[in-house]
Structure formats: structure tokens, C-alpha cells
mmCIF file of C-alpha atoms in Angstrom:
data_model
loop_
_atom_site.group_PDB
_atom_site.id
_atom_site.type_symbol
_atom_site.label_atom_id
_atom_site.label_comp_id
_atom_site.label_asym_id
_atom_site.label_seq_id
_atom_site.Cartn_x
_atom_site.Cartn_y
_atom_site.Cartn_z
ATOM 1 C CA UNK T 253 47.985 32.746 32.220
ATOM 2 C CA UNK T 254 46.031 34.252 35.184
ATOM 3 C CA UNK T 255 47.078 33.817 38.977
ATOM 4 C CA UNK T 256 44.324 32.027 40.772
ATOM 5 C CA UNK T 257 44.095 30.665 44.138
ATOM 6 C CA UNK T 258 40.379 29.030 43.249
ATOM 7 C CA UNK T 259 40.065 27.065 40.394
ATOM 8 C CA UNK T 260 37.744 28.745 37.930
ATOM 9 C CA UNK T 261 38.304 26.423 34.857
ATOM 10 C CA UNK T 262 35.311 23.529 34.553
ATOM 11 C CA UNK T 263 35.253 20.608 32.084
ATOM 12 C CA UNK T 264 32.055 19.047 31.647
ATOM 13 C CA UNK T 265 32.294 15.281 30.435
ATOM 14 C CA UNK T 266 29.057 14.866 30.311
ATOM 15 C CA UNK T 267 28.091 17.492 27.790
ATOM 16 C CA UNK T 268 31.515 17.430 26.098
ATOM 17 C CA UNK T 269 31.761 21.306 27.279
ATOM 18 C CA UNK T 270 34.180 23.402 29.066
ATOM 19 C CA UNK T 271 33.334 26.831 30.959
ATOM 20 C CA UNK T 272 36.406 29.504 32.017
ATOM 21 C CA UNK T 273 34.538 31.790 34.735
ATOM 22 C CA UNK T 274 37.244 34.146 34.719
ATOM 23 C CA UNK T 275 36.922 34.789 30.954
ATOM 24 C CA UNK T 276 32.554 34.130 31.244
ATOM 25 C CA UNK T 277 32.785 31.959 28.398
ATOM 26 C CA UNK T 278 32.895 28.384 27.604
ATOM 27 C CA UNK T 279 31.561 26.092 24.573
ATOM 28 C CA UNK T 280 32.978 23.121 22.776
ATOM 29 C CA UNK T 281 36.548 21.844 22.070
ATOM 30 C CA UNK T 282 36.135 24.160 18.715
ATOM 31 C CA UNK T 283 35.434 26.762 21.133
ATOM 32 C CA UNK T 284 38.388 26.109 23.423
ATOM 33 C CA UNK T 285 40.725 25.628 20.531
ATOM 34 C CA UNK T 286 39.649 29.381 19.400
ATOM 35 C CA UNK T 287 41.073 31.135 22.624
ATOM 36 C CA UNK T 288 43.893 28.739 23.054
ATOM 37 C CA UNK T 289 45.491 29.381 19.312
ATOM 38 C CA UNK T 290 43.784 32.622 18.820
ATOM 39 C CA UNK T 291 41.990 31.910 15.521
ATOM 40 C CA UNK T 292 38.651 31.329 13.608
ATOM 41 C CA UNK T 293 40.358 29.305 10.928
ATOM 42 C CA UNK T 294 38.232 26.313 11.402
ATOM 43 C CA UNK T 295 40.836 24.046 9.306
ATOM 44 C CA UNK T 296 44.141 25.120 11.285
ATOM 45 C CA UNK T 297 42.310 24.319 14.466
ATOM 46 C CA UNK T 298 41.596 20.847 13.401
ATOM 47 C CA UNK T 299 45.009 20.444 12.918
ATOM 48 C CA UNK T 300 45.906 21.685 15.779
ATOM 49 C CA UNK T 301 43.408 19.791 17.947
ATOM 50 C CA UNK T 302 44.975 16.956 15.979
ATOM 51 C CA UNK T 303 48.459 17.547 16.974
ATOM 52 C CA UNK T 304 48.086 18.193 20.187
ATOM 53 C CA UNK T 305 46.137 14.676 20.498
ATOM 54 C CA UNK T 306 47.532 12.186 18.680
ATOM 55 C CA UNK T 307 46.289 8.526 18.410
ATOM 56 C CA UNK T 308 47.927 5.966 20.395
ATOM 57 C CA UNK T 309 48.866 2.845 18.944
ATOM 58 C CA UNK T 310 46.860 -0.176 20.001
ATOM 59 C CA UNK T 311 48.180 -3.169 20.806
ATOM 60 C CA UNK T 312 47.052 -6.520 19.460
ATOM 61 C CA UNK T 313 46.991 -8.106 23.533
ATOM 62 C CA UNK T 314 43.322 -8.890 24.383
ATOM 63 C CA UNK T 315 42.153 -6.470 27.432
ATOM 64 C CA UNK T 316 39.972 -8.136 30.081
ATOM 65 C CA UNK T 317 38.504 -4.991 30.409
ATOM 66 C CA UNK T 318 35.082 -3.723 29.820
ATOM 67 C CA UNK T 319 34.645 -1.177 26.859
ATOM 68 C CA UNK T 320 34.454 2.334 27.598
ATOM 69 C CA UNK T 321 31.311 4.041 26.334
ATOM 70 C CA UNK T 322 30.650 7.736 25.021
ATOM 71 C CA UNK T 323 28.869 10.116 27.305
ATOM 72 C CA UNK T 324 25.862 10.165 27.087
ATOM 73 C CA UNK T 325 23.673 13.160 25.038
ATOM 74 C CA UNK T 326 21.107 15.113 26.312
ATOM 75 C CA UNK T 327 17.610 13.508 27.119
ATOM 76 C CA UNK T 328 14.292 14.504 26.733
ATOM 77 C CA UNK T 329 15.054 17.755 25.052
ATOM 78 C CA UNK T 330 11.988 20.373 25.281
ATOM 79 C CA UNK T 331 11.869 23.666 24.279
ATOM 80 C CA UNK T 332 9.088 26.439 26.432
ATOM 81 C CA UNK T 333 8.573 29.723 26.559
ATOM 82 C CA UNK T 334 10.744 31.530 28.901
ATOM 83 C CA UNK T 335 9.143 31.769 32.481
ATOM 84 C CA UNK T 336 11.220 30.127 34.851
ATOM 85 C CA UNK T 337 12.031 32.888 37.780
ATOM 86 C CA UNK T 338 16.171 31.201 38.112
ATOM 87 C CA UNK T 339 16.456 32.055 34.379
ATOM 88 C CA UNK T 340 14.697 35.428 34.050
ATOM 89 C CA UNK T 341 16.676 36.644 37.120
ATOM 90 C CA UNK T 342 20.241 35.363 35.363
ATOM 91 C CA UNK T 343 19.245 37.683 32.386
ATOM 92 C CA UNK T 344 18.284 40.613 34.603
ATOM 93 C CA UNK T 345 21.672 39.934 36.388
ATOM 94 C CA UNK T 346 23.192 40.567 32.982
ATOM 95 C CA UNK T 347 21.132 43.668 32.212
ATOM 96 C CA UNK T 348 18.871 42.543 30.255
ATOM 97 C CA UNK T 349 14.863 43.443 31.369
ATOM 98 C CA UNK T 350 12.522 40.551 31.690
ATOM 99 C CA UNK T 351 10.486 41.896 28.240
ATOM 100 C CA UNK T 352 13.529 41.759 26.339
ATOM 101 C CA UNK T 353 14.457 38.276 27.381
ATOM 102 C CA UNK T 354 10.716 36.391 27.061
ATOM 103 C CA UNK T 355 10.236 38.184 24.021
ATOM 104 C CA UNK T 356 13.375 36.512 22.424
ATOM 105 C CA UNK T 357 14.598 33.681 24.057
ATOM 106 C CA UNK T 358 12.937 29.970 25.021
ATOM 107 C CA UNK T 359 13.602 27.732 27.856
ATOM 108 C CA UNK T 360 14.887 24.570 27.616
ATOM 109 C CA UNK T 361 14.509 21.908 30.056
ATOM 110 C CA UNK T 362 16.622 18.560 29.553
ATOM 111 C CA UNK T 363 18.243 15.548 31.599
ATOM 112 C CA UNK T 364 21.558 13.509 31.711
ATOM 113 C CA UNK T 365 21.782 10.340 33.454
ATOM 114 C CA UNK T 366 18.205 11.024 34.668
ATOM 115 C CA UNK T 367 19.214 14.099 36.139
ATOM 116 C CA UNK T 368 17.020 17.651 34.993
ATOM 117 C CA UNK T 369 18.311 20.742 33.976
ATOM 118 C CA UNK T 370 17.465 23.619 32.515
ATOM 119 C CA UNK T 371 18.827 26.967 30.317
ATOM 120 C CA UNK T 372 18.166 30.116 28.592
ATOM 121 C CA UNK T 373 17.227 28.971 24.586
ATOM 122 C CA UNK T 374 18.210 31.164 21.626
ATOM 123 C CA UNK T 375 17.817 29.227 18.451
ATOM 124 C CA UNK T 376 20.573 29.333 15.314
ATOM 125 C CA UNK T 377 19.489 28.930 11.321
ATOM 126 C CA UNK T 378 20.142 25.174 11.934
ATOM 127 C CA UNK T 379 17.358 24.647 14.447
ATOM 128 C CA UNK T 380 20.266 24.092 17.097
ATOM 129 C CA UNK T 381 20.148 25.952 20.108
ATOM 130 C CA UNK T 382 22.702 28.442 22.354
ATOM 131 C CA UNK T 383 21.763 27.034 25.871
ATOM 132 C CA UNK T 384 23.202 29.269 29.197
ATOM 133 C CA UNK T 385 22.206 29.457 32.397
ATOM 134 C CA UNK T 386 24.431 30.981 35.143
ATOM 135 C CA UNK T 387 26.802 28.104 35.639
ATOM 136 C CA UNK T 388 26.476 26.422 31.822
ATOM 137 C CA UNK T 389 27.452 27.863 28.293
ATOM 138 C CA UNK T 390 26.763 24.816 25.511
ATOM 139 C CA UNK T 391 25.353 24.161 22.546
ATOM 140 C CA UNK T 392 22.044 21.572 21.572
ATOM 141 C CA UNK T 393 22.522 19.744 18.117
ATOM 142 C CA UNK T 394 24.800 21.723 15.317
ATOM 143 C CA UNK T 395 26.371 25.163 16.003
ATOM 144 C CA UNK T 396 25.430 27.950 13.362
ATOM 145 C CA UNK T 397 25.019 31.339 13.117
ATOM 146 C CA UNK T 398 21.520 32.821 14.425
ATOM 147 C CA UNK T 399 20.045 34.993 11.792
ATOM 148 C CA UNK T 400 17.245 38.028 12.958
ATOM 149 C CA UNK T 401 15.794 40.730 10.344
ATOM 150 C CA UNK T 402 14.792 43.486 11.852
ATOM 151 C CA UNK T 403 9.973 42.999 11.288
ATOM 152 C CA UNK T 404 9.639 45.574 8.442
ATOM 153 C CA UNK T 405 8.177 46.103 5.055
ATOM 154 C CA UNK T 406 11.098 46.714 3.172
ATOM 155 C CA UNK T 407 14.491 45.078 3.598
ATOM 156 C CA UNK T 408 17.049 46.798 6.156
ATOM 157 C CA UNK T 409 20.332 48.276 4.235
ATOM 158 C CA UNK T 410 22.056 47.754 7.888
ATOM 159 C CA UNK T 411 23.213 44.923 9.282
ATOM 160 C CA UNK T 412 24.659 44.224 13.128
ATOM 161 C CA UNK T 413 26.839 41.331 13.976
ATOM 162 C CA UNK T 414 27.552 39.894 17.444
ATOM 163 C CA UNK T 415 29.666 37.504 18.881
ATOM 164 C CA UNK T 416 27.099 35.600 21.552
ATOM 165 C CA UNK T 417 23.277 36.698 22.136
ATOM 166 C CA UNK T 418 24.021 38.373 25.605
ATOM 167 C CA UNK T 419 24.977 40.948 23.268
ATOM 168 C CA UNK T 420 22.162 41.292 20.901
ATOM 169 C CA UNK T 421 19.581 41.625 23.824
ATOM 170 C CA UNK T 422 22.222 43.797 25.067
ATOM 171 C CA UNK T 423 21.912 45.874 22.073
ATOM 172 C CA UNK T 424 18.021 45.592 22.337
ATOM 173 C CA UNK T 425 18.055 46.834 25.864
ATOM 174 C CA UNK T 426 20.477 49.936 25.007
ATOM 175 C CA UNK T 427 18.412 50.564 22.302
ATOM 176 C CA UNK T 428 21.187 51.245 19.517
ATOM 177 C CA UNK T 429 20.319 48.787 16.543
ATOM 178 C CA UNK T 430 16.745 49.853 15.726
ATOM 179 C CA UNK T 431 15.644 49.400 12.310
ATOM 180 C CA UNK T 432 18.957 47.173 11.618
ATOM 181 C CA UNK T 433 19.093 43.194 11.114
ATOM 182 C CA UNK T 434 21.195 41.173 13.158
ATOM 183 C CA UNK T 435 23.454 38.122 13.063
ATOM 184 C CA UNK T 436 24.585 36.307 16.160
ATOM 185 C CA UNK T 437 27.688 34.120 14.983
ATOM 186 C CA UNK T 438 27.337 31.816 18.438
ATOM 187 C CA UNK T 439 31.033 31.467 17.941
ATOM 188 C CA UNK T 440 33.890 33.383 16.181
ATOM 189 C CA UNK T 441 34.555 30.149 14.331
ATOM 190 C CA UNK T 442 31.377 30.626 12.566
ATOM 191 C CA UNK T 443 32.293 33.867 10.487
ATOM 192 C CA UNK T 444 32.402 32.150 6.859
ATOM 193 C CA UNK T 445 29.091 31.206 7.824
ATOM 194 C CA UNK T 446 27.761 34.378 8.388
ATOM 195 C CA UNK T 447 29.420 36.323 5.354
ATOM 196 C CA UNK T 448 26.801 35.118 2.006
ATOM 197 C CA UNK T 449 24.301 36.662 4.397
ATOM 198 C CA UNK T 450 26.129 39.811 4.152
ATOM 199 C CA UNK T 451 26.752 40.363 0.399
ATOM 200 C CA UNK T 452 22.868 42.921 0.246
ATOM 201 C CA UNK T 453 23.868 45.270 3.451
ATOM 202 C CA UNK T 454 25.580 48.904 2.728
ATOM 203 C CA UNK T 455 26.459 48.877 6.355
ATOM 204 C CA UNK T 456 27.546 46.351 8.831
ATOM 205 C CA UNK T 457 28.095 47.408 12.350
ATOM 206 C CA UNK T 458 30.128 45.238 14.127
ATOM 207 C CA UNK T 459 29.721 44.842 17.767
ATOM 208 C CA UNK T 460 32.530 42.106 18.721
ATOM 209 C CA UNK T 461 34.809 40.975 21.684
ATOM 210 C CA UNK T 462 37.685 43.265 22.755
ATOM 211 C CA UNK T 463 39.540 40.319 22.625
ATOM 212 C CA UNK T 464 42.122 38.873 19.750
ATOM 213 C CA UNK T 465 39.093 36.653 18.607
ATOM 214 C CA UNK T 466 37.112 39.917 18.329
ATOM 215 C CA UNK T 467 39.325 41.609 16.357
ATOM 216 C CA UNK T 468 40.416 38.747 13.980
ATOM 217 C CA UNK T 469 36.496 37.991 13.184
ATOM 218 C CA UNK T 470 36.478 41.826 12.256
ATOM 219 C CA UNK T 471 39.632 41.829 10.408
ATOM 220 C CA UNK T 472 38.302 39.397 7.791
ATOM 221 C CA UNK T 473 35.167 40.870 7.605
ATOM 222 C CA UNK T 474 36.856 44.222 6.468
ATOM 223 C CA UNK T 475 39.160 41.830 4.567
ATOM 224 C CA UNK T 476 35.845 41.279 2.734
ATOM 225 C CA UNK T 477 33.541 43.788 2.788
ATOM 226 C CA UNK T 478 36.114 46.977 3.219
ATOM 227 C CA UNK T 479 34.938 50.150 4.455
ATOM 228 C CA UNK T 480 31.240 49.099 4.544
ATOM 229 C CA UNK T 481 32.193 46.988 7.898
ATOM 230 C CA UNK T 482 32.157 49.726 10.884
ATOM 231 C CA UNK T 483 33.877 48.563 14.449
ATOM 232 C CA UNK T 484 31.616 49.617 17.086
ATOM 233 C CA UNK T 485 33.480 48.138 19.998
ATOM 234 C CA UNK T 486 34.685 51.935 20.551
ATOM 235 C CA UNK T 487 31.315 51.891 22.399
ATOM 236 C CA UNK T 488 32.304 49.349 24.857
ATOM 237 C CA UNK T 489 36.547 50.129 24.672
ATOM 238 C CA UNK T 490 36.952 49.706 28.133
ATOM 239 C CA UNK T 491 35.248 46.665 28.531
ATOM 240 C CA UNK T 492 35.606 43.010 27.225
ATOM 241 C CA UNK T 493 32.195 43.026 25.116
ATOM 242 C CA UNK T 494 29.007 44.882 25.242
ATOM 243 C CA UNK T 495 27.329 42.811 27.687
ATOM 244 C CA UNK T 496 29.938 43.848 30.471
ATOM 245 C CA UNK T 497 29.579 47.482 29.135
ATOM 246 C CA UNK T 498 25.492 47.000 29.791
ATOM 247 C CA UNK T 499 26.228 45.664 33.102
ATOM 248 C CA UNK T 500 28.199 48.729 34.280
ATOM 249 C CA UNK T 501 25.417 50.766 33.485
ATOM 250 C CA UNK T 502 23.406 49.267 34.792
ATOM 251 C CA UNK T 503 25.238 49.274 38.258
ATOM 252 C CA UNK T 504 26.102 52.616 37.458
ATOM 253 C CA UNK T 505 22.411 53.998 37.358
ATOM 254 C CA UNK T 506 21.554 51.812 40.311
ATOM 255 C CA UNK T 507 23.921 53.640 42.400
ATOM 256 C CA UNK T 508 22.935 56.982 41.648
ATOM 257 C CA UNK T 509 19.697 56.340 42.540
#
């Protein structure tokens, strides 16, 4: 529980979303139910998204009024390379250099209720798509792990993992995970997903949330895979995740210019 004077917790109805901007993070009601119950077990937060909404009965008394229908999904859906100036200059905000971003991210533009918007586009293994932008954090179609070998000859024996892609490019713009292969899980709900694709590595560096979500998603990893699995967060300990680690340095070097 924080103590706020400004509300800083959004619920968008629209995209069936939510977005904390005092924790910079935000997704679906899996998402929400992750933080709230501290857990990646996908089955014990159905049942507790379950219990903590339970269905009303209905009464057999005709209602005069009209039905209500389902929000609406997105419209128009198009995915570009990434040019737009509002977009590039949210990644640069976050550290990461304008190369870095166009080289591995789209744009997507999209509408609700005839509206336009746009995001940052980082496609998962299930041709779904990670959409931000610097007031939005959502998901287009299913939500899956994104899966990136490192371009080489001969297969990588190192793997590195990440909790969002703010912190692979992160990584890419610090520079620590050349030669490796990476897996974004999109969601620490998504870790079964990601461990078949693990069984071939001799090393897996994990680069995850100092956060109880963080370090559950690692703990079954190592619950796994043993001493093979390697926490790198000790990079980043005095920050949340790498990202915010990036971002200091970033301010840092500025300064002592």
C-alpha cells in the first residue's frame, strides 16, 4: 500500500487493461492478479480471480433494460516500421538509442471507437504483440513468450531471460548479452512457457525484476534447471529491474558531462 495524494492507478475498459504508474507496469487482469497474490501459478490465479468475483444469481424478472455489450477490440490493427518521433523519443527516455529501438521493435497504429492510437511493437512466438507507449502497457491478440537467437552459425550454449523487452534492448544498449540468445517472457505468468526452450542451454542468465515476481520466476527456474540458471539482478541490486538501472546511467553520464 503506497501513500498517494494523486491517483496513479488507471483502468482501461476499453482495452480490458490496467496501468500502476508508480510501479511502471500494467497488463491484463492475469497481469494484475500476479502482483496482487504474488505468483506465476497461472491455475491458483484463476481461482483466485474466481473467488474474488463470484457470479451473481440472476433472477427470472424480465429487465426493460437494454443489454450491455463487451468493449469493443482494437480496430484496424497495422503493424510499421518504427519511425514515429513520440515513440522513438519514449525509448530514448528509457535509455535505449534510436538504432537499438528501429532495429528491433515495429510500430503499431490502431483505433477504438474510431479513435487512433499508436505504440511501440515487439512481437511474441504467437504473432501477438507487447504494445507500450508512454501512457499504455497492453497486449494485441494472445500473450506468449518472445523468443530471439542470437544471428550466428552455430547454436549459442547461453541463454538470457527477461521479464519485459525494455530490458532486452536494455541489455542490447549496455552491451552485456553478446553472442547469447534471449527470451522475453512478456509476463512472469508465462515461465512454463518459456522452460522446453531451455532444455539445450549450459547457461541461463537471468536478468529479472527485484521484485517477489522476479524472484519466484527465478526460483522455479533453478527449481528446474539448478546451478546452470545464474541471477544477474546483482547487476541492477539497487534498482527495481534493469531498465531503471540503464536509466540511471544514463542520467548519470549526462551529468558529468
Amino acid at each position: 500500500m503506497r501513500q498517494e495524494h494523486t491517483p496513479s492507478f488507471k483502468v482501461e475498459t476499453t482495452l480490458n487493461c490496467w496501468y500502476d504508474f508508480g510501479l511502471g507496469r500494467g497488463g491484463n487482469i492475469i497481469d494484475l492478479a500476479a502482483e496482487l497474490y504474488q505468483s506465476n501459478d497461472l491455475c491458483y490465479l484463476m481461482r483466485c480471480i474466481a473467488d474474488s468475483y463470484p457470479v451473481p444469481s440472476v433472477p427470472t424478472v424480465a429487465s426493460s433494460f437494454a443489454p450491455r455489450h463487451s468493449a469493443p477490440s482494437m480496430e484496424r490493427f497495422e503493424v510499421v516500421s518504427l519511425e514515429h518521433r513520440a515513440l522513438v523519443a519514449y525509448l530514448q527516455e528509457r535509455g535505449i538509442p534510436a538504432h537499438i529501438a528501429k532495429a528491433n521493435c515495429k510500430e503499431a497504429h490502431y483505433s477504438f471507437n474510431g479513435k487512433p492510437y499508436f505504440a511501440v511493437a515487439f512481437e511474441n512466438v504467437n504473432n501477438g504483440w507487447e504494445l507500450r507507449n508512454r501512457y499504455f502497457k497492453g497486449c494485441r491478440g494472445r500473450k506468449d513468450i518472445s523468443y530471439l537467437p542470437w544471428a550466428r552459425d552455430d547454436p549459442a550454449t547461453e541463454c538470457a531471460v527477461f521479464e519485459g523487452f525494455i530490458d532486452y534492448l536494455s541489455s542490447l544498449a549496455l552491451g552485456i548479452i553478446s553472442g547469447a540468445d534471449a527470451i522475453i517472457l512478456n509476463s512472469v505468468v508465462n515461465v512454463n512457457k518459456a522452460v522446453p526452450s531451455l532444455r539445450n542451454y549450459t547457461v541461463i542468465n537471468c536478468y529479472l525484476d527485484n521484485d517477489n515476481a522476479g524472484q519466484t520466476a527465478l526460483a522455479e527456474l533453478t527449481a528446474i534447471y539448478g546451478s546452470i540458471v545464474i541471477d544477474r539482478s546483482t547487476l541492477y541490486a539497487e534498482f527495481n529491474d534493469l531498465n531503471d538501472f540503464l536509466v540511471n546511467q544514463s542520467s548519470t553520464i549526462k551529468q558529468n558531462k
